[in-house]
Short mmCIF file of C-alpha atoms in Angstrom, two decimals:
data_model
loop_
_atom_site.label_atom_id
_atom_site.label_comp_id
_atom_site.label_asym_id
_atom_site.label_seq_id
_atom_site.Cartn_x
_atom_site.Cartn_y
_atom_site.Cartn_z
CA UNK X 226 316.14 256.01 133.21
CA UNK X 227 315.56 252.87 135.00
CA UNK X 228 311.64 251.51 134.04
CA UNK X 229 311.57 253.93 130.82
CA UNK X 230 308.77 256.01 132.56
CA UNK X 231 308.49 259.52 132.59
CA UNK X 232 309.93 262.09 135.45
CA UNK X 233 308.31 264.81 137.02
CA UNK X 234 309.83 267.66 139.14
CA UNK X 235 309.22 266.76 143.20
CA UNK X 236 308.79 270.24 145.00
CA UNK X 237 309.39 269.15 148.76
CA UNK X 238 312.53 267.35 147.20
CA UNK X 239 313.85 269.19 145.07
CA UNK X 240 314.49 265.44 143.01
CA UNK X 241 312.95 264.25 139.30
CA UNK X 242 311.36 261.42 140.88
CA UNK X 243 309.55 258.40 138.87
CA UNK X 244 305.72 257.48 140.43
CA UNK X 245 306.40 253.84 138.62
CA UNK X 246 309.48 252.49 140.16
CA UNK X 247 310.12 255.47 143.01
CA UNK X 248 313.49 256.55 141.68
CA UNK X 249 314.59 260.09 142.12
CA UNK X 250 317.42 261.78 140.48
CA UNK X 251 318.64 265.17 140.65
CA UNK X 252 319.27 267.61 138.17
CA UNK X 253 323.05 266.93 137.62
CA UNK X 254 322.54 263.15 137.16
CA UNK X 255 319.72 264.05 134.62
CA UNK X 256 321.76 266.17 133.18
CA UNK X 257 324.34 263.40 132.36
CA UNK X 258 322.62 260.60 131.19
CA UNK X 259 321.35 259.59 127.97
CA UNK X 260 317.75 261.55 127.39
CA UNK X 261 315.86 263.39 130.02
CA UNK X 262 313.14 261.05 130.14
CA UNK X 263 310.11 263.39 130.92
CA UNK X 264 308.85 262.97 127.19
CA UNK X 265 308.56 265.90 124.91
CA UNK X 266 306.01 266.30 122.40
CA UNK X 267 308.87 267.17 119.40
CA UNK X 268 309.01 263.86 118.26
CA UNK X 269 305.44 263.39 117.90
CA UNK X 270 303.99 264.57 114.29
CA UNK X 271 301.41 267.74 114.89
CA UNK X 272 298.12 268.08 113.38
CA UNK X 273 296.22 271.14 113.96
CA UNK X 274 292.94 271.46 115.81
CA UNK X 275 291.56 274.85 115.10
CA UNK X 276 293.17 278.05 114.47
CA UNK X 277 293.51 278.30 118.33
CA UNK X 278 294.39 274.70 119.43
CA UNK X 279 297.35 271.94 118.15
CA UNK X 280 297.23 268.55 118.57
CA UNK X 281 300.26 266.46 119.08
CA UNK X 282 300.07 262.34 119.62
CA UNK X 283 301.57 261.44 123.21
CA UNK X 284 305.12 259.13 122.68
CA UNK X 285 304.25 257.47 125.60
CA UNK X 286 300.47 255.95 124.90
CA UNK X 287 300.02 257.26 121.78
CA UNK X 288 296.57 259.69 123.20
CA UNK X 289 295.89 262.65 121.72
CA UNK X 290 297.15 265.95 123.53
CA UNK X 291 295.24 269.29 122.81
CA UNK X 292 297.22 272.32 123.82
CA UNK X 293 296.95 275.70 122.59
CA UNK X 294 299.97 277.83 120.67
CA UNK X 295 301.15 279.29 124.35
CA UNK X 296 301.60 275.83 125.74
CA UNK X 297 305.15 274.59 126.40
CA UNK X 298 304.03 271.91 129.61
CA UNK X 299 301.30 269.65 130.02
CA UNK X 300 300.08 266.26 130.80
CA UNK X 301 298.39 263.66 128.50
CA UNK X 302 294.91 263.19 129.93
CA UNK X 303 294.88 259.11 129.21
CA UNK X 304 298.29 258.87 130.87
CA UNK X 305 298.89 261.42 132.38
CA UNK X 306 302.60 261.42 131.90
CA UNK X 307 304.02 265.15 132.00
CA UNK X 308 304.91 266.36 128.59
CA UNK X 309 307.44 269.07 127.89
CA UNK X 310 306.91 270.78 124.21
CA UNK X 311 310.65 272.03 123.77
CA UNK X 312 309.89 273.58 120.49
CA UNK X 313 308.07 276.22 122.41
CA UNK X 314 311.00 277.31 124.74
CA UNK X 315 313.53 277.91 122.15
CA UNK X 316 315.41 281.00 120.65
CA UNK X 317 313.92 284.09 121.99
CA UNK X 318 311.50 281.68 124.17
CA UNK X 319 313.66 280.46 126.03
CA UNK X 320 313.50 281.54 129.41
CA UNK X 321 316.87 282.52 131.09
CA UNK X 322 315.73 281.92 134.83
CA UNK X 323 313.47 280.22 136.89
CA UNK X 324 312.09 280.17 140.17
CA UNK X 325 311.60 276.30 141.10
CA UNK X 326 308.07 275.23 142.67
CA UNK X 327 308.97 274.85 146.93
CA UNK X 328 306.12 272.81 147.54
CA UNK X 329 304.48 270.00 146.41
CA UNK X 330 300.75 269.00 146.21
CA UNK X 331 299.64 268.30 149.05
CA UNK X 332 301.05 270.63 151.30
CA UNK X 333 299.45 273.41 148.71
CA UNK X 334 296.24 271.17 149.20
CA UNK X 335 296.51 271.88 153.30
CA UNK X 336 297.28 275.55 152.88
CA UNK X 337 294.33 275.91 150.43
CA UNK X 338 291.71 273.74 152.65
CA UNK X 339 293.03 276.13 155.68
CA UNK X 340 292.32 279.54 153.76
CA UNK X 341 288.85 277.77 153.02
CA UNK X 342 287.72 276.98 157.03
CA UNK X 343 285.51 279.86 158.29
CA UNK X 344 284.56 281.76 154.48
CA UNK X 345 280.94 280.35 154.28
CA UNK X 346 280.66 282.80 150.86
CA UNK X 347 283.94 281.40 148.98
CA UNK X 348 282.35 280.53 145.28
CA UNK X 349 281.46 277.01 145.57
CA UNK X 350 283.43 276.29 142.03
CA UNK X 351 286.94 277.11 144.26
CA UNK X 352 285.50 274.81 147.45
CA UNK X 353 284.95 272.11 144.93
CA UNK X 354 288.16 272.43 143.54
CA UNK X 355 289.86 272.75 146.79
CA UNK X 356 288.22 269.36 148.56
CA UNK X 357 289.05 267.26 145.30
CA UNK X 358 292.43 268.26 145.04
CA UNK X 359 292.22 269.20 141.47
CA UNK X 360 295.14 271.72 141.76
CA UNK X 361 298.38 271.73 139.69
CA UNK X 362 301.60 274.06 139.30
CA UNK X 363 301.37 276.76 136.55
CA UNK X 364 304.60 278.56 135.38
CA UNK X 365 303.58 282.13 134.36
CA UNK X 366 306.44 283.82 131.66
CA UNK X 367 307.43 286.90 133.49
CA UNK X 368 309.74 290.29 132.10
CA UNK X 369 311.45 291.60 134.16
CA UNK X 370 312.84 295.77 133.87
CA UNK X 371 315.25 297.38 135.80
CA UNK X 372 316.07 301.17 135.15
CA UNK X 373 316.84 304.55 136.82
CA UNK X 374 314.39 307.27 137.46
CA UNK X 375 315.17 311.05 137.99
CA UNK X 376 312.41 312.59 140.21
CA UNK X 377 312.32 316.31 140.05
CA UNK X 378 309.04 317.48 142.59
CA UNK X 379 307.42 320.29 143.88
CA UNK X 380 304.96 320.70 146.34
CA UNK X 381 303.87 323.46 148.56
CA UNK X 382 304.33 322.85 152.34
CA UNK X 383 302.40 324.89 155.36
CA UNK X 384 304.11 325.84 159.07
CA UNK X 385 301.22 326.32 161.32
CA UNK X 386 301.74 328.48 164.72
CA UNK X 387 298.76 328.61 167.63
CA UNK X 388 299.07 330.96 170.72
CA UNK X 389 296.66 332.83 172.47
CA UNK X 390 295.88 335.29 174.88
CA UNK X 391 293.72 335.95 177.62
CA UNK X 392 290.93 337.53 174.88
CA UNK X 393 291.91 335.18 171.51
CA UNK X 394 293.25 332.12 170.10
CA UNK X 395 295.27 333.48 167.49
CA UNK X 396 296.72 331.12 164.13
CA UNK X 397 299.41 331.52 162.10
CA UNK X 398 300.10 329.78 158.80
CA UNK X 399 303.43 330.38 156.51
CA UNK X 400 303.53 328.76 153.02
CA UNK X 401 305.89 328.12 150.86
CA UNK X 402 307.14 325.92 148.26
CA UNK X 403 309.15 322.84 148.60
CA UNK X 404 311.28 321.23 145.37
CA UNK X 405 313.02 317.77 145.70
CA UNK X 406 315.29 316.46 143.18
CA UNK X 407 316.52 312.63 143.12
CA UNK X 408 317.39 309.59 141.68
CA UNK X 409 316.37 306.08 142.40
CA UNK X 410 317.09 302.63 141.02
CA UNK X 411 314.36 299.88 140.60
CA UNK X 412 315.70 296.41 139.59
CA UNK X 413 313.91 293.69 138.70
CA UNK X 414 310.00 294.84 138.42
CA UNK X 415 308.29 292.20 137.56
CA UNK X 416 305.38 292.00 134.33
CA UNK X 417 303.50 288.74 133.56
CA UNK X 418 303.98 287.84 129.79
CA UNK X 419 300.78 285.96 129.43
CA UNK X 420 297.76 287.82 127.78
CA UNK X 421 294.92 285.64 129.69
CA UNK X 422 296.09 286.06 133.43
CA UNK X 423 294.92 289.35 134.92
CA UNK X 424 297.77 292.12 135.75
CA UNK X 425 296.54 292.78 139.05
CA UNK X 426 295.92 288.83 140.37
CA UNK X 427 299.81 288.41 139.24
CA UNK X 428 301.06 291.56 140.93
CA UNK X 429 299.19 290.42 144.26
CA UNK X 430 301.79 287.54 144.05
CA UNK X 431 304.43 289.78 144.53
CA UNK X 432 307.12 290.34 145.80
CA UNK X 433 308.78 286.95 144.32
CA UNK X 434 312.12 285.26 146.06
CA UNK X 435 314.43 286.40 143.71
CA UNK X 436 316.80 284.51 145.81
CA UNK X 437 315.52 281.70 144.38
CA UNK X 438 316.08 282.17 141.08
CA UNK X 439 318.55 279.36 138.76
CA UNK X 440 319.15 279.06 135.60
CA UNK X 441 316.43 277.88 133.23
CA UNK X 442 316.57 274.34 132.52
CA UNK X 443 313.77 272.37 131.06
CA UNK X 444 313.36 269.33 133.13
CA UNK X 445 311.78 272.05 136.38
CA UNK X 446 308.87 272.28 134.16
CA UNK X 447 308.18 268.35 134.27
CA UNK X 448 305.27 267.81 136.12
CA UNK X 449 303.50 271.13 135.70
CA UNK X 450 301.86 273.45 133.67
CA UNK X 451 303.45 276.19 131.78
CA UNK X 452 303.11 279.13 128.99
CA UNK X 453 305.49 280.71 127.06
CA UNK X 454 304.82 284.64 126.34
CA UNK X 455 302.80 285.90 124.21
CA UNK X 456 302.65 289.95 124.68
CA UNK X 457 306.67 290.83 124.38
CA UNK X 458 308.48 293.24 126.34
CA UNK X 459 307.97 296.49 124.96
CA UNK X 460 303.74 295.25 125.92
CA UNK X 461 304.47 294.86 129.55
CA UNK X 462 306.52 297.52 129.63
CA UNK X 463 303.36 299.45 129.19
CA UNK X 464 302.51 297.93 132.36
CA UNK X 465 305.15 298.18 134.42
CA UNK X 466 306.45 301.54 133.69
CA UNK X 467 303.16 303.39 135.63
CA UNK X 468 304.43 301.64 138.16
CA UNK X 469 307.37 302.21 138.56
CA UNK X 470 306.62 306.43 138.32
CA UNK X 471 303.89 305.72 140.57
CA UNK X 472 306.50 304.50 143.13
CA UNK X 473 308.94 307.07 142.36
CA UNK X 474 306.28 309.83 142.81
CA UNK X 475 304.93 308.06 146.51
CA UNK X 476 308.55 308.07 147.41
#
């Protein structure tokens, strides 16, 4: 908006801040100027790669970016500018919330070289990662389910008795069944949308500040990664429903 270059989201402050000419905005004055000047990769022309890869042509030094057909944010690895592909988060897309990145860099860079003092047998691949600072923000596509269950149980329960006398220790055990009936209401269970992340490294994430949540607006993914879905709901809800019953049934 001021030297033409592009924005990316600042987590510790909440601003679209340029790393050219250090000016921040927020959302609302982004939202009111001319063009939202993190570029996007729609006006380029794309020529495919591969049958797994596209590449588009970077409007801001003219590189070539390779992304995949999941893609929707990225950087351009001669520039590095942060590239939004808007195509990708339209129609049924389109996210309708987001949880905002709280952090920035290098406070996740502290954290990370924290967890790593003291864990001689970390794989050497993360240490390496973790001293160079290679680390960036990822946006995973989530579903998420709400729904009622009806619980109807039965178990068998014991009452156990001891007494004894002066010749024997004497037990006493009465059985019998038990039956519970119930409802319960989940909301918001969570299942990851993207095929290549593994279920149970997402749901070790969880639980996520739902708190937190706003409504989905392009310009948070400036700056970082991101992938838009590519198993749909009814596919998670393969997933998620286990859950859920295993819940209900540990309940």
């Amino acid at each position: 908006m001021h030297c033409g270059a592009a924005l990316a989201f600042d987590a510790d402050s909440s601003f679209w801040k340029c790393d050219y000419c250090g000016s921040k905005f927020t959302l609302a004055e982004l939202q009111q100027g001319d063009e939202f000047t993190t570029k996007t990769l729609d006006e380029a022309q794309p020529g495919y790669y591969s049958s797994e890869a596209v590449i588009f042509t970077c409007p801001s030094c003219g590189g070539r970016i390779i992304t995949d057909h999941n893609t929707t944010a990225t950087f351009c690895a001669y520039c590095h500018n942060p590239t939004v592909i808007a195509s990708r988060i339209t129609d049924e897309f389109r996210p309708t919330r987001i949880v905002p990145f709280k952090i920035g860099k290098e406070e996740a860079m502290a954290r990370i070289k924290e967890f790593c003092q003291g864990k001689p047998f970390l794989p050497q691949d993360f240490r390496t990662y973790a001293e160079r600072g290679e680390i960036t923000g990822l946006y995973v596509p989530y579903w998420l389910y709400s729904c009622g269950v009806e619980a109807d149980l039965k178990g068998e329960g014991a009452h156990i008795t001891r007494w004894s006398d002066s010749n024997y220790n004497y037990t006493k055990t009465d059985r019998y069944q038990v039956e519970r009936q119930g409802t319960m209401q989940f909301e918001n269970v969570p299942g990851d949308g993207s095929a290549r992340l593994d279920d149970r490294l997402m749901q070790g994430l969880e639980p996520f500040a739902y708190h937190d949540l706003k409504e989905f607006t392009m310009e948070y993914l400036a700056g970082f990664f991101a992938e838009s879905y590519d198993k749909d709901a009814t596919q998670i809800a393969q997933v998620v429903l286990p859950r859920i019953d295993s819940a209900a049934h540990a309940a």
